Every structure is written in structure tokens, then in C-alpha cells.
CSV table of C-alpha atoms and ligand atoms in Angstrom, one decimal:
chain,number,residue,atom,x,y,z
A,12,MET,CA,-5.9,-2.5,-17.8
A,13,ALA,CA,-7.0,-6.0,-17.0
A,14,GLN,CA,-9.9,-8.2,-18.0
A,15,SER,CA,-12.3,-8.4,-15.1
A,16,HIS,CA,-14.2,-11.3,-13.5
A,17,ILE,CA,-16.5,-8.9,-11.9
A,18,GLU,CA,-19.9,-9.7,-13.4
A,19,TRP,CA,-21.1,-6.1,-13.9
A,20,THR,CA,-18.1,-4.8,-15.9
A,21,GLU,CA,-15.7,-5.9,-18.6
A,22,MET,CA,-12.3,-4.4,-17.7
A,23,THR,CA,-10.6,-2.7,-14.8
A,24,TRP,CA,-8.4,0.4,-15.0
A,25,ASN,CA,-6.5,1.6,-12.0
A,26,PRO,CA,-5.1,5.1,-12.3
A,27,SER,CA,-4.7,5.1,-8.5
A,28,THR,CA,-4.1,2.1,-6.2
A,29,GLY,CA,-4.4,1.7,-2.4
A,30,CYS,CA,-6.9,2.9,0.1
A,31,ASP,CA,-7.9,3.0,3.8
A,32,LYS,CA,-10.8,1.3,5.4
A,33,ILE,CA,-13.7,3.6,6.3
A,34,SER,CA,-16.8,1.6,6.9
A,35,ALA,CA,-18.1,-1.9,7.7
A,36,GLY,CA,-18.0,-3.0,4.0
A,37,CYS,CA,-14.3,-2.5,4.0
A,38,LYS,CA,-13.6,-5.2,6.6
A,39,TYR,CA,-12.4,-7.9,4.2
A,40,CYS,CA,-11.4,-5.6,1.4
A,41,TYR,CA,-10.6,-7.6,-1.7
A,42,ALA,CA,-8.3,-4.8,-3.1
A,43,GLU,CA,-6.2,-4.9,0.0
A,44,VAL,CA,-5.7,-8.7,-0.2
A,45,MET,CA,-4.8,-8.4,-3.9
A,46,ALA,CA,-2.5,-5.5,-3.4
A,47,ARG,CA,-0.5,-7.3,-0.8
A,48,ARG,CA,-0.3,-10.4,-3.0
A,49,LEU,CA,0.9,-8.3,-6.0
A,50,GLN,CA,3.4,-6.6,-3.7
A,51,ALA,CA,4.8,-10.0,-2.6
A,52,MET,CA,5.0,-11.0,-6.3
A,53,GLY,CA,7.2,-7.9,-7.0
A,54,VAL,CA,4.7,-6.0,-9.2
A,55,THR,CA,6.1,-2.5,-9.4
A,56,LYS,CA,2.7,-0.8,-9.3
A,57,TYR,CA,2.1,-2.3,-5.9
A,58,LYS,CA,5.6,-1.8,-4.4
A,59,ASN,CA,4.0,0.1,-1.5
A,60,GLY,CA,1.3,-2.5,-1.1
A,61,PHE,CA,-2.1,-1.0,-0.2
A,62,GLU,CA,-0.8,2.5,0.4
A,63,LEU,CA,-2.5,5.2,-1.7
A,64,ALA,CA,-0.5,5.8,-4.9
A,65,ILE,CA,-1.4,7.6,-8.1
A,66,HIS,CA,-0.1,6.4,-11.5
A,67,GLU,CA,0.3,9.2,-14.1
A,68,ASN,CA,1.5,6.6,-16.6
A,69,ALA,CA,-1.9,4.8,-16.4
A,70,LEU,CA,-3.7,7.8,-17.9
A,71,SER,CA,-2.8,6.9,-21.5
A,72,ILE,CA,-4.2,3.4,-21.3
A,73,PRO,CA,-7.8,4.0,-22.4
A,74,TYR,CA,-6.6,5.7,-25.6
A,75,SER,CA,-5.1,2.3,-26.7
A,76,TRP,CA,-8.3,0.2,-26.5
A,77,LYS,CA,-9.5,-0.7,-30.0
A,78,SER,CA,-13.2,-1.5,-29.3
A,79,PRO,CA,-15.7,0.1,-26.9
A,80,LYS,CA,-15.4,-1.3,-23.3
A,81,ILE,CA,-17.2,-1.1,-20.0
A,82,VAL,CA,-14.6,-0.2,-17.5
A,83,PHE,CA,-14.6,-0.3,-13.7
A,84,VAL,CA,-12.3,2.6,-12.7
A,85,ASN,CA,-10.2,1.9,-9.6
A,86,SER,CA,-11.1,-1.6,-8.6
A,87,MET,CA,-8.0,-1.4,-6.4
A,88,SER,CA,-8.6,2.0,-4.8
A,89,ASP,CA,-11.2,4.8,-4.3
A,90,LEU,CA,-10.8,7.7,-6.8
A,91,PHE,CA,-12.3,10.1,-4.2
A,92,HIS,CA,-9.9,9.1,-1.4
A,93,GLN,CA,-8.8,12.2,0.5
A,94,ASP,CA,-5.2,11.8,-0.6
A,95,VAL,CA,-5.9,11.8,-4.3
A,96,PRO,CA,-5.3,15.4,-5.4
A,97,PHE,CA,-8.1,17.1,-7.2
A,98,ALA,CA,-5.8,17.9,-10.1
A,99,PHE,CA,-5.3,14.1,-10.7
A,100,ILE,CA,-9.0,13.4,-10.5
A,101,GLU,CA,-9.5,16.1,-13.1
A,102,LYS,CA,-7.0,14.3,-15.3
A,103,VAL,CA,-8.8,11.0,-15.0
A,104,PHE,CA,-12.0,12.8,-16.0
A,105,ASN,CA,-10.3,14.4,-19.0
A,106,VAL,CA,-9.3,10.9,-20.1
A,107,MET,CA,-12.9,9.6,-19.7
A,108,ASN,CA,-14.4,12.5,-21.5
A,109,ASP,CA,-11.8,12.1,-24.3
A,110,ASN,CA,-13.0,8.5,-24.8
A,111,PRO,CA,-16.8,8.6,-25.0
A,112,GLN,CA,-16.8,5.2,-26.8
A,113,HIS,CA,-16.1,3.6,-23.5
A,114,VAL,CA,-18.3,3.5,-20.4
A,115,PHE,CA,-16.4,4.2,-17.2
A,116,GLN,CA,-17.9,3.1,-13.9
A,117,ILE,CA,-16.6,4.8,-10.8
A,118,LEU,CA,-17.5,3.6,-7.3
A,119,THR,CA,-16.8,5.4,-4.1
A,120,LYS,CA,-17.4,5.3,-0.4
A,121,ARG,CA,-16.3,8.9,0.0
A,122,SER,CA,-19.4,10.5,-1.3
A,123,GLU,CA,-18.8,13.8,0.6
A,124,ILE,CA,-15.6,14.3,-1.4
A,125,LEU,CA,-17.5,13.4,-4.6
A,126,LEU,CA,-20.1,16.0,-3.8
A,127,GLN,CA,-17.5,18.6,-3.0
A,128,TYR,CA,-15.6,18.1,-6.4
A,129,SER,CA,-18.6,17.3,-8.6
A,130,PRO,CA,-19.4,20.9,-9.8
A,131,LYS,CA,-15.8,21.3,-10.9
A,132,LEU,CA,-15.8,18.1,-13.0
A,133,LYS,CA,-17.1,17.5,-16.5
A,134,TRP,CA,-19.6,14.6,-16.5
A,135,GLY,CA,-19.8,13.1,-20.0
A,136,HIS,CA,-22.7,10.7,-20.6
A,137,ASN,CA,-20.2,7.8,-20.5
A,138,ILE,CA,-19.2,8.4,-16.9
A,139,TRP,CA,-21.4,6.3,-14.5
A,140,MET,CA,-21.0,7.2,-10.8
A,141,GLY,CA,-21.9,4.8,-8.0
A,142,VAL,CA,-21.6,4.7,-4.2
A,143,SER,CA,-21.3,1.6,-2.0
A,144,ILE,CA,-24.2,1.1,0.5
A,145,GLU,CA,-23.6,-2.0,2.6
A,146,ASN,CA,-26.0,-1.1,5.4
A,147,GLN,CA,-28.4,1.7,6.6
A,148,LYS,CA,-25.7,3.6,8.4
A,149,VAL,CA,-24.2,4.8,5.2
A,150,MET,CA,-27.4,5.6,3.4
A,151,ASN,CA,-26.3,9.3,3.3
A,152,ARG,CA,-24.0,8.3,0.5
A,153,MET,CA,-27.0,7.9,-1.8
A,154,GLU,CA,-28.2,11.5,-1.1
A,155,ASP,CA,-24.7,12.8,-2.0
A,156,LEU,CA,-24.7,10.8,-5.1
A,157,LYS,CA,-28.1,12.2,-6.2
A,158,LYS,CA,-26.6,15.7,-6.0
A,159,CYS,CA,-23.6,15.0,-8.2
A,160,GLY,CA,-23.4,15.7,-11.9
A,161,ALA,CA,-23.3,12.2,-13.3
A,162,ARG,CA,-26.0,11.3,-15.9
A,163,VAL,CA,-26.0,7.6,-14.8
A,164,LYS,CA,-26.0,6.9,-11.0
A,165,PHE,CA,-25.8,3.5,-9.3
A,166,LEU,CA,-25.6,1.8,-5.9
A,167,SER,CA,-23.4,-1.1,-5.1
A,168,CYS,CA,-25.0,-3.0,-2.2
A,169,GLU,CA,-22.1,-5.4,-1.7
A,170,PRO,CA,-21.3,-6.9,0.6
A,171,LEU,CA,-24.9,-6.4,1.7
A,172,LEU,CA,-24.7,-6.5,5.6
A,173,GLY,CA,-28.2,-5.5,6.6
A,174,PRO,CA,-31.7,-4.7,5.4
A,175,LEU,CA,-32.1,-1.5,3.3
A,176,PRO,CA,-35.8,-0.7,3.7
A,177,ASP,CA,-37.5,2.4,2.3
A,178,MET,CA,-34.7,3.5,0.0
A,179,LYS,CA,-35.5,6.7,-1.9
A,180,LEU,CA,-34.5,5.4,-5.3
A,181,ASP,CA,-35.7,8.4,-7.3
A,182,GLY,CA,-32.8,9.6,-9.5
A,183,ILE,CA,-31.0,6.2,-9.2
A,184,ASP,CA,-30.6,4.2,-12.4
A,185,TRP,CA,-29.1,0.9,-11.2
A,186,VAL,CA,-28.7,-1.2,-8.1
A,187,ILE,CA,-26.1,-4.0,-7.8
A,188,VAL,CA,-26.6,-6.4,-4.9
A,189,GLY,CA,-24.2,-9.1,-3.7
A,190,GLY,CA,-23.3,-11.2,-0.7
A,191,GLU,CA,-19.8,-11.4,0.8
A,192,SER,CA,-17.5,-14.2,-0.2
A,193,GLY,CA,-14.1,-15.3,1.1
A,194,ARG,CA,-13.0,-17.1,4.2
A,195,LYS,CA,-15.2,-15.4,6.7
A,196,PRO,CA,-18.2,-14.1,4.8
A,197,ARG,CA,-20.8,-12.2,6.8
A,198,TYR,CA,-24.4,-13.4,6.5
A,199,MET,CA,-26.8,-11.9,3.9
A,200,ASN,CA,-30.4,-12.6,4.6
A,201,PRO,CA,-32.3,-13.5,1.3
A,202,ASP,CA,-35.2,-11.3,2.6
A,203,TRP,CA,-33.0,-8.3,2.4
A,204,VAL,CA,-32.2,-9.0,-1.3
A,205,LEU,CA,-35.9,-9.7,-2.2
A,206,ASP,CA,-36.9,-6.4,-0.5
A,207,ILE,CA,-34.3,-4.5,-2.6
A,208,LEU,CA,-35.6,-6.2,-5.7
A,209,ASP,CA,-39.1,-5.2,-4.9
A,210,GLN,CA,-38.1,-1.6,-4.3
A,211,CYS,CA,-36.2,-1.5,-7.6
A,212,GLU,CA,-39.2,-2.9,-9.5
A,213,ASN,CA,-41.5,-0.4,-7.9
A,214,ALA,CA,-39.2,2.5,-8.8
A,215,GLN,CA,-38.3,1.1,-12.2
A,216,VAL,CA,-34.6,0.9,-11.4
A,217,LYS,CA,-32.4,-1.7,-13.1
A,218,PHE,CA,-31.4,-4.5,-10.8
A,219,PHE,CA,-28.3,-6.7,-11.0
A,220,PHE,CA,-27.8,-9.6,-8.6
A,221,LYS,CA,-24.1,-10.4,-8.5
A,222,GLN,CA,-23.8,-13.3,-6.1
A,223,TRP,CA,-25.0,-15.0,-3.0
A,224,GLY,CA,-21.4,-15.2,-1.8
A,225,GLY,CA,-20.3,-17.4,1.1
A,226,THR,CA,-17.2,-19.6,1.4
A,227,ASN,CA,-17.9,-21.2,-2.0
A,228,LYS,CA,-19.4,-18.6,-4.2
A,229,LYS,CA,-19.3,-20.8,-7.3
A,230,LYS,CA,-21.6,-23.2,-5.5
A,231,THR,CA,-24.0,-20.7,-4.1
A,232,GLY,CA,-24.1,-19.0,-7.5
A,233,ARG,CA,-26.2,-16.0,-8.5
A,234,VAL,CA,-29.7,-17.3,-9.2
A,235,LEU,CA,-32.5,-15.5,-7.4
A,236,LEU,CA,-36.2,-16.6,-7.9
A,237,ASN,CA,-35.1,-19.1,-10.5
A,238,LYS,CA,-33.2,-16.6,-12.7
A,239,THR,CA,-30.2,-14.4,-13.0
A,240,TRP,CA,-30.6,-10.7,-12.8
A,241,ASP,CA,-28.2,-8.9,-15.1
A,242,GLU,CA,-30.0,-5.6,-15.9
A,243,MET,CA,-27.9,-2.6,-16.7
A,244,PRO,CA,-28.6,1.0,-17.6
A,245,GLU,CA,-28.7,1.8,-21.3
A,246,ARG,CA,-25.6,3.5,-22.7
A,247,LEU,CA,-26.4,7.1,-23.3
A,248,GLY,CA,-25.2,9.3,-26.2
B,309,LIG,S1,-13.2,2.0,0.2
B,309,LIG,FE1,-13.1,0.2,-1.1
B,309,LIG,S2,-10.9,0.0,-1.7
B,309,LIG,FE2,-11.0,1.3,0.1
B,309,LIG,S3,-10.7,0.0,1.8
B,309,LIG,FE3,-12.9,0.2,1.5
B,309,LIG,S4,-13.5,-1.6,0.2
B,309,LIG,FE4,-11.2,-1.3,0.1
């Protein structure tokens, strides 16, 4: 487990690592860059770089946390990657259900696998499920998310690569929006962000603005309409 600098969570927990790129949002995948860096540093968990790997020994970690945490599950992977066996996903869910004092946030781009497995999984109130939606081409992920068993459902629109008009936000609890950062960030039009904010306000969905991004994300910051937007769903249970 590691403390996270990601604004919408507190900690990360990576029972699997590694992934493959599947859509435009993956182009400058941060996890890939980090995995290669950690591999070069000789970190055992990343000995195969960004290749998919599961880590049975990571399953005990959440039992050791003393105080309640908000935890991003698999910041370095995708739990619903096609090469993660269902039996392992089930074990990860067992750990999350055994630890209702913590909130676990899972984010996937493989919503069809999520949908396929969802009925076989136990969805405790502390398991928040999200899908990435970077542009309209992948809007189908939201429909899959709506059909899954999670009690709290969210969208991560980061890096936001195009407008997302007319989203059907019924059944969605939380939307995170952010621009791309790094050496070659792709452009995010402020109008796209304002439109999503409007839609969230109309649908009474919590809105979190993570960052404008760009080559110097500290400088561009995260202020939108003269304020920061840090809304989050209530903890249930
Ligand atoms: S799905 Fe996520 S972890 Fe996997 S390549 Fe894409 S951005 Fe990276």
C-alpha cells in the first residue's frame, strides 16, 4: 500500500499490476511509465515491467491498516483485465468485504468483463465502482456500469479528450474530471468541463474537478469558476 497523491483518494493498493492499452485514454498511461521506472529500480513486484501480474501476497495488506482509509484499488493495473482470473478477482472482493471500515474505489476500462462477472460478486456498501470515460466513443462503459451490482458508481473522465454532451447520469453518484498532464498533454477545452459540471448539477451528481493538466499541472492547478470542486459520495453503511 502507498500513500497517494491522487486528489480523490488516500491510498493505493495493487493486488495486480500491469495492463494493456485499449482506448485513447491509455495513450500516455501513467501506470506504464511508473512500472517501467520501478522495474529499472529493481523493485521485485515490477520485475516484469508492465506485464500483467497478480500478487497473492498483497491480499493481506488491507487487514493491517489501523484506521479507516479511502483506497484506490489497482492504480497500476485494471482489475477486470482479461488475464486476471475470476478466482483472483473474487479473492480481492472477499478482502474488501472483510474490511467494511475502508472504502475501496475500483476503476476499469473493461466494463464488459465487469458486467459479465458482476452477478457472481458480492458488492458491499464500501466497494465503489467506476469506469473511465475519456470521450464519447466509450460511453457504452457507463451503461455497463449502471447494470453492475455496486451501490456507489462513478465516472472518471480523465484525461478528458472530447465533449461529453447528453450523458444519461441517472444511477451515477460521482463524476471526476481532469485534463491530461505530462510531456505531451492533449488539449482539454474548458467548455467540455463546464458542460459536464452543468449536467452533474442538473442530475444532482457529485462533481470532482481533479486538474486542468498540461505540461505544468501545478501551475494550471484545479480551480474552476473561482473554486475547487471536491465533492464525493457519502460513505454508506
Ligand atoms: S486501462 Fe488503465 S492501466 Fe491499463 S493501459 Fe489503459 S490507462 Fe493504463
